[in-house]
mmCIF file of C-alpha atoms and ligand atoms in Angstrom:
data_model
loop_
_atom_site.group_PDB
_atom_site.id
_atom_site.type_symbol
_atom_site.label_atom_id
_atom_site.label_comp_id
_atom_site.label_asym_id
_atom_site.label_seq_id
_atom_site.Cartn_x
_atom_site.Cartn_y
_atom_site.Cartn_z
ATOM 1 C CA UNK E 10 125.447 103.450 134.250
ATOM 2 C CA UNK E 11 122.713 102.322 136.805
ATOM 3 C CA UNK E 12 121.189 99.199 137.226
ATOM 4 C CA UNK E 13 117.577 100.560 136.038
ATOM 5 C CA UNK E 14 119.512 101.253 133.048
ATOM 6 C CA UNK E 15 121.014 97.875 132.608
ATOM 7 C CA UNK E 16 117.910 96.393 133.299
ATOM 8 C CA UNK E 17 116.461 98.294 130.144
ATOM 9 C CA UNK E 18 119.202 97.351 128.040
ATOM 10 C CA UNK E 19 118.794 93.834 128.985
ATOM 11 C CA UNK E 20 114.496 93.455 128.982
ATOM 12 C CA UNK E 21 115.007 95.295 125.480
ATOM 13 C CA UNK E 22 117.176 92.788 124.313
ATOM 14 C CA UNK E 23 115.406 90.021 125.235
ATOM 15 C CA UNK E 24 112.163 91.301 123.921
ATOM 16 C CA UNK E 25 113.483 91.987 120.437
ATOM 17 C CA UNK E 26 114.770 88.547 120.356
ATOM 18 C CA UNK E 27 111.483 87.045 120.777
ATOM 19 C CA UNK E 28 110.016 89.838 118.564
ATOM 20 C CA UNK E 29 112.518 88.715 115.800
ATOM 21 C CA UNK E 30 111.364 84.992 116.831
ATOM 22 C CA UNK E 31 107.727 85.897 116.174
ATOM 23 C CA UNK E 32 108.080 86.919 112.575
ATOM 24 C CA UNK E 33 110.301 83.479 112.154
ATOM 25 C CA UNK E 34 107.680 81.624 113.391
ATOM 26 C CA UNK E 35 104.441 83.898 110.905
ATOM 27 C CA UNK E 36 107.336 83.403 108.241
ATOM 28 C CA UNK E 37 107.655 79.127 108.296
ATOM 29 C CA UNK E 38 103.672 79.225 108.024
ATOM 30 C CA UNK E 39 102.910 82.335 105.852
ATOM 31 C CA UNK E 40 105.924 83.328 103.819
ATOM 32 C CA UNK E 41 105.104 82.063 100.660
ATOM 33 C CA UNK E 42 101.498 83.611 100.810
ATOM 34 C CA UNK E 43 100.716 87.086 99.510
ATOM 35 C CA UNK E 44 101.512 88.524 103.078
ATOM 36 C CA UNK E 45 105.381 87.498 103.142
ATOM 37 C CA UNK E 46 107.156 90.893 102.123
ATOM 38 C CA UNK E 47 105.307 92.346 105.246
ATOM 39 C CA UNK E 48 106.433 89.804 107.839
ATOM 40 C CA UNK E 49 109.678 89.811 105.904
ATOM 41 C CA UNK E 50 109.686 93.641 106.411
ATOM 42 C CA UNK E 51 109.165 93.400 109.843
ATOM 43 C CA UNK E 52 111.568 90.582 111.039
ATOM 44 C CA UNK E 53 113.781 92.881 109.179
ATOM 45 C CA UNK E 54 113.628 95.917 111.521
ATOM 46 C CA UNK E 55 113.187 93.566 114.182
ATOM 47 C CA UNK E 56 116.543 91.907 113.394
ATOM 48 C CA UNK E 57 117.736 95.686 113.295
ATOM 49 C CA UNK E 58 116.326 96.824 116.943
ATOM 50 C CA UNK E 59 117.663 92.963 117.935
ATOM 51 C CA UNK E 60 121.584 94.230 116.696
ATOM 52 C CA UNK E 61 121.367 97.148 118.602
ATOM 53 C CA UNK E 62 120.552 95.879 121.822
ATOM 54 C CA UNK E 63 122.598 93.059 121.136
ATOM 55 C CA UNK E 64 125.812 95.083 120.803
ATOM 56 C CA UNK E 65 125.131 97.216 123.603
ATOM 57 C CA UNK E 66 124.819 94.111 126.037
ATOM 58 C CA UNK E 67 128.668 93.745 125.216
ATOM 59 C CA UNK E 68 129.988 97.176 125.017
ATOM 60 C CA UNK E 69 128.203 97.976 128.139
ATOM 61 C CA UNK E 70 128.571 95.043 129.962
ATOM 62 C CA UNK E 71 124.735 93.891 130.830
ATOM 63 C CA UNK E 72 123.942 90.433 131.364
ATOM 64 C CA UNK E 73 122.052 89.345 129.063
ATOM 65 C CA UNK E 74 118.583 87.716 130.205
ATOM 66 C CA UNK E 75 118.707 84.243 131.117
ATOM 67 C CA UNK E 76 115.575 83.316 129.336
ATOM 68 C CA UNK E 77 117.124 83.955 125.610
ATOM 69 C CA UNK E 78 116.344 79.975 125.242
ATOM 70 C CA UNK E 79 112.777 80.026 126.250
ATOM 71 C CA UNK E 80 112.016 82.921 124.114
ATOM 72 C CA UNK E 81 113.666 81.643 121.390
ATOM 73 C CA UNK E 82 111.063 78.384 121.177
ATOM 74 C CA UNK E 83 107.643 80.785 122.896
ATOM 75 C CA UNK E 84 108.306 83.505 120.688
ATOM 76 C CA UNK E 85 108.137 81.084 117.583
ATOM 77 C CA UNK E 86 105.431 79.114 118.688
ATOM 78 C CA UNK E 87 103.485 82.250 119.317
ATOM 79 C CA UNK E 88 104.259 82.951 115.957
ATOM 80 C CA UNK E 89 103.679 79.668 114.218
ATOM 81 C CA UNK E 90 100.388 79.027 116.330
ATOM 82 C CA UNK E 91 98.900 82.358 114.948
ATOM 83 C CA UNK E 92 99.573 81.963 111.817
ATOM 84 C CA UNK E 93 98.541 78.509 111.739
ATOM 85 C CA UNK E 94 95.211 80.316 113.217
ATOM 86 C CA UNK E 95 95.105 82.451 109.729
ATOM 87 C CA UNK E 96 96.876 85.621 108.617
ATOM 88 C CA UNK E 97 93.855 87.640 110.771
ATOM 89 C CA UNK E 98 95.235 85.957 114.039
ATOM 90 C CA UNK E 99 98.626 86.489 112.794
ATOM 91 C CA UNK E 100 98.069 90.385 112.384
ATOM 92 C CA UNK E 101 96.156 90.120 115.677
ATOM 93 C CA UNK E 102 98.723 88.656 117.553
ATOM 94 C CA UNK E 103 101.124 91.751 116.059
ATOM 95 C CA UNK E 104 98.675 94.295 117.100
ATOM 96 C CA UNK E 105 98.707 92.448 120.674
ATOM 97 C CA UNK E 106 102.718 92.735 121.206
ATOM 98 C CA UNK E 107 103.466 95.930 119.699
ATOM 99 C CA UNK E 108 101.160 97.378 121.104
ATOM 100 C CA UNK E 109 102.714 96.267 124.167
ATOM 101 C CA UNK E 110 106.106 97.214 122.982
ATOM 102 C CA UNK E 111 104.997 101.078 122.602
ATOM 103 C CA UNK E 112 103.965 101.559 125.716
ATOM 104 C CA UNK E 113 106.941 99.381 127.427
ATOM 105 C CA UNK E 114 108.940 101.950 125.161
ATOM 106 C CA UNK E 115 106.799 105.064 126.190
ATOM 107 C CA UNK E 116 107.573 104.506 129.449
ATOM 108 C CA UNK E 117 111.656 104.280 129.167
ATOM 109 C CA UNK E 118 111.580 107.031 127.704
ATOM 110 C CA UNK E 119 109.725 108.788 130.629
ATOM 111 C CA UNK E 120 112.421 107.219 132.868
ATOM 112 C CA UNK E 121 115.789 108.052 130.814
ATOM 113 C CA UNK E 122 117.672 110.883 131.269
ATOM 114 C CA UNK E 123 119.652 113.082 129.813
ATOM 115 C CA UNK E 124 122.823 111.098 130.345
ATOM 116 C CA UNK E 125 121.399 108.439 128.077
ATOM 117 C CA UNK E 126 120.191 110.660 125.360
ATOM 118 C CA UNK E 127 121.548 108.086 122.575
ATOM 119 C CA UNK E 128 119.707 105.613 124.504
ATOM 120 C CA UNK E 129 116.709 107.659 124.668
ATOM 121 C CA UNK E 130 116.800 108.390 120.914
ATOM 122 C CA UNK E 131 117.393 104.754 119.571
ATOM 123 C CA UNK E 132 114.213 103.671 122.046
ATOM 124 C CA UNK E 133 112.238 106.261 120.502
ATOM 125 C CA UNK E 134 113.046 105.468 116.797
ATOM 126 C CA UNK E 135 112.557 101.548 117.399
ATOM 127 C CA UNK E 136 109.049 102.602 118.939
ATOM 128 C CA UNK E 137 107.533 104.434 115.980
ATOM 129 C CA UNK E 138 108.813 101.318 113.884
ATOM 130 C CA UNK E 139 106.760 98.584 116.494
ATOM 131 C CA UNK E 140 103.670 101.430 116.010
ATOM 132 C CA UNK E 141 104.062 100.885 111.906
ATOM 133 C CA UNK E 142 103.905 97.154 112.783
ATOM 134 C CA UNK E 143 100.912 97.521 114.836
ATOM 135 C CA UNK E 144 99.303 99.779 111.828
ATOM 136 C CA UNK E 145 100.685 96.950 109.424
ATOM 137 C CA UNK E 146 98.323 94.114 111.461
ATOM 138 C CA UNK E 147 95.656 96.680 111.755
ATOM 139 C CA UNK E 148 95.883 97.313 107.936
ATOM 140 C CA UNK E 149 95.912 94.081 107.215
ATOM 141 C CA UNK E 150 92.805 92.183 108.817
ATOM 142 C CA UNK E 151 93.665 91.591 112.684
ATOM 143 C CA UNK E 152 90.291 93.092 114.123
ATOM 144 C CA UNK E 153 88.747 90.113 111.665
ATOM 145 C CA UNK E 154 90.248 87.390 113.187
ATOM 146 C CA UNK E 155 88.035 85.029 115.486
ATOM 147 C CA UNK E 156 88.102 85.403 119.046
ATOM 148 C CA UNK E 157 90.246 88.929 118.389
ATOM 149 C CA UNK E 158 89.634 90.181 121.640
ATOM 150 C CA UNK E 159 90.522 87.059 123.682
ATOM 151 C CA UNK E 160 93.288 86.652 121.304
ATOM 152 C CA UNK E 161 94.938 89.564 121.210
ATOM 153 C CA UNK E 162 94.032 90.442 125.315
ATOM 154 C CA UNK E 163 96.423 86.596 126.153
ATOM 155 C CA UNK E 164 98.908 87.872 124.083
ATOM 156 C CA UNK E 165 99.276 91.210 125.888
ATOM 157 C CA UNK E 166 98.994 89.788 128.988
ATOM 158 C CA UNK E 167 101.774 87.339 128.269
ATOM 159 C CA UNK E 168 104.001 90.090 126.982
ATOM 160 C CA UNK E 169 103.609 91.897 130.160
ATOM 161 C CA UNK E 170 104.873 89.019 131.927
ATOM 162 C CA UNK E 171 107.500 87.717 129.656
ATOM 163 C CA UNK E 172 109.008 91.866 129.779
ATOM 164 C CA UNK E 173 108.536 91.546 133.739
ATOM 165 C CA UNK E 174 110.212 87.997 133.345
ATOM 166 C CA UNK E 175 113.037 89.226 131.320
ATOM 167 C CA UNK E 176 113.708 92.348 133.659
ATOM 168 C CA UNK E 177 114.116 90.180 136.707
ATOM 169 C CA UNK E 178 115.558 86.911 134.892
HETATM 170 FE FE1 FE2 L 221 111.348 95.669 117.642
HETATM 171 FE FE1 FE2 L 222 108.005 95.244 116.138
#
């Protein structure tokens, strides 16, 4: 396995981790509201994308990123912060990141091989699941939360950094 690979395996990890951290965070603010079996749905897959590149950090042997413990606390704050904003911001801040996630995702999938076909396939399958997210926030007010474009154009920015964070770190 090469290192480009390794470093996918462990930037994938970490970013499902703070994914899965995000929909904690919507879920202490907003999960008794009317929109908790959608976050709940969500953290769900998220938790199933997280398992996947969690157990292929050990069979594979990848170091897993050293920032787990800062996204643990920044990817619930994002979370918690949003939806402290309103469900709109909440939504907005999922349109933000997956939207992110897709392309990060897109463009793994331009660089794997055919050696890692499984890889190839599981990346593929987890990215139509962060597009139904993004639909989900679309669906579900985002564009009608204050500020949306500001909003959601620090969020992608800080996703970019935290995935170029977690490749390196
Ligand atoms: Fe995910
Ligand atoms: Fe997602």
């Amino acid at each position: 396995m090469n290192d480009q690979v390794k470093t996918f395996i462990r930037v994938d990890h970490a970013g499902e981790y703070g994914a899965a951290r995000i929909y904690a965070g919507q879920l202490a603010v907003l999960g008794r509201g009317k929109y908790g079996p959608q976050l709940e749905h969500m953290k769900a897959q998220e938790q199933v994308h997280l398992d996947a590149f969690a157990g292929m950090i050990v069979q594979r042997r990848v170091r897993p990123s050293a920032l787990l413990p800062f996204w643990h606390v920044a990817g619930f704050a994002l979370g918690a912060v949003t939806a402290a904003l309103g469900p709109e911001a909440a939504m907005a801040c999922t349109v933000a990141v997956e939207e992110v996630i897709d392309e990060h995702y897109s463009a793994q999938r331009e660089a794997l091989g055919e050696e890692e076909a499984a890889l190839s396939t599981t990346v593929e399958q987890f990215r139509l699941e962060e597009r139904e997210h993004r639909d989900i926030g679309l669906a579900n007010g985002a564009e009608q939360a204050p500020g949306y474009r500001l909003l959601t154009g620090l969020i992608r920015a800080g996703c970019k950094a935290a995935i170029r964070l977690s490749e390196a770190v």
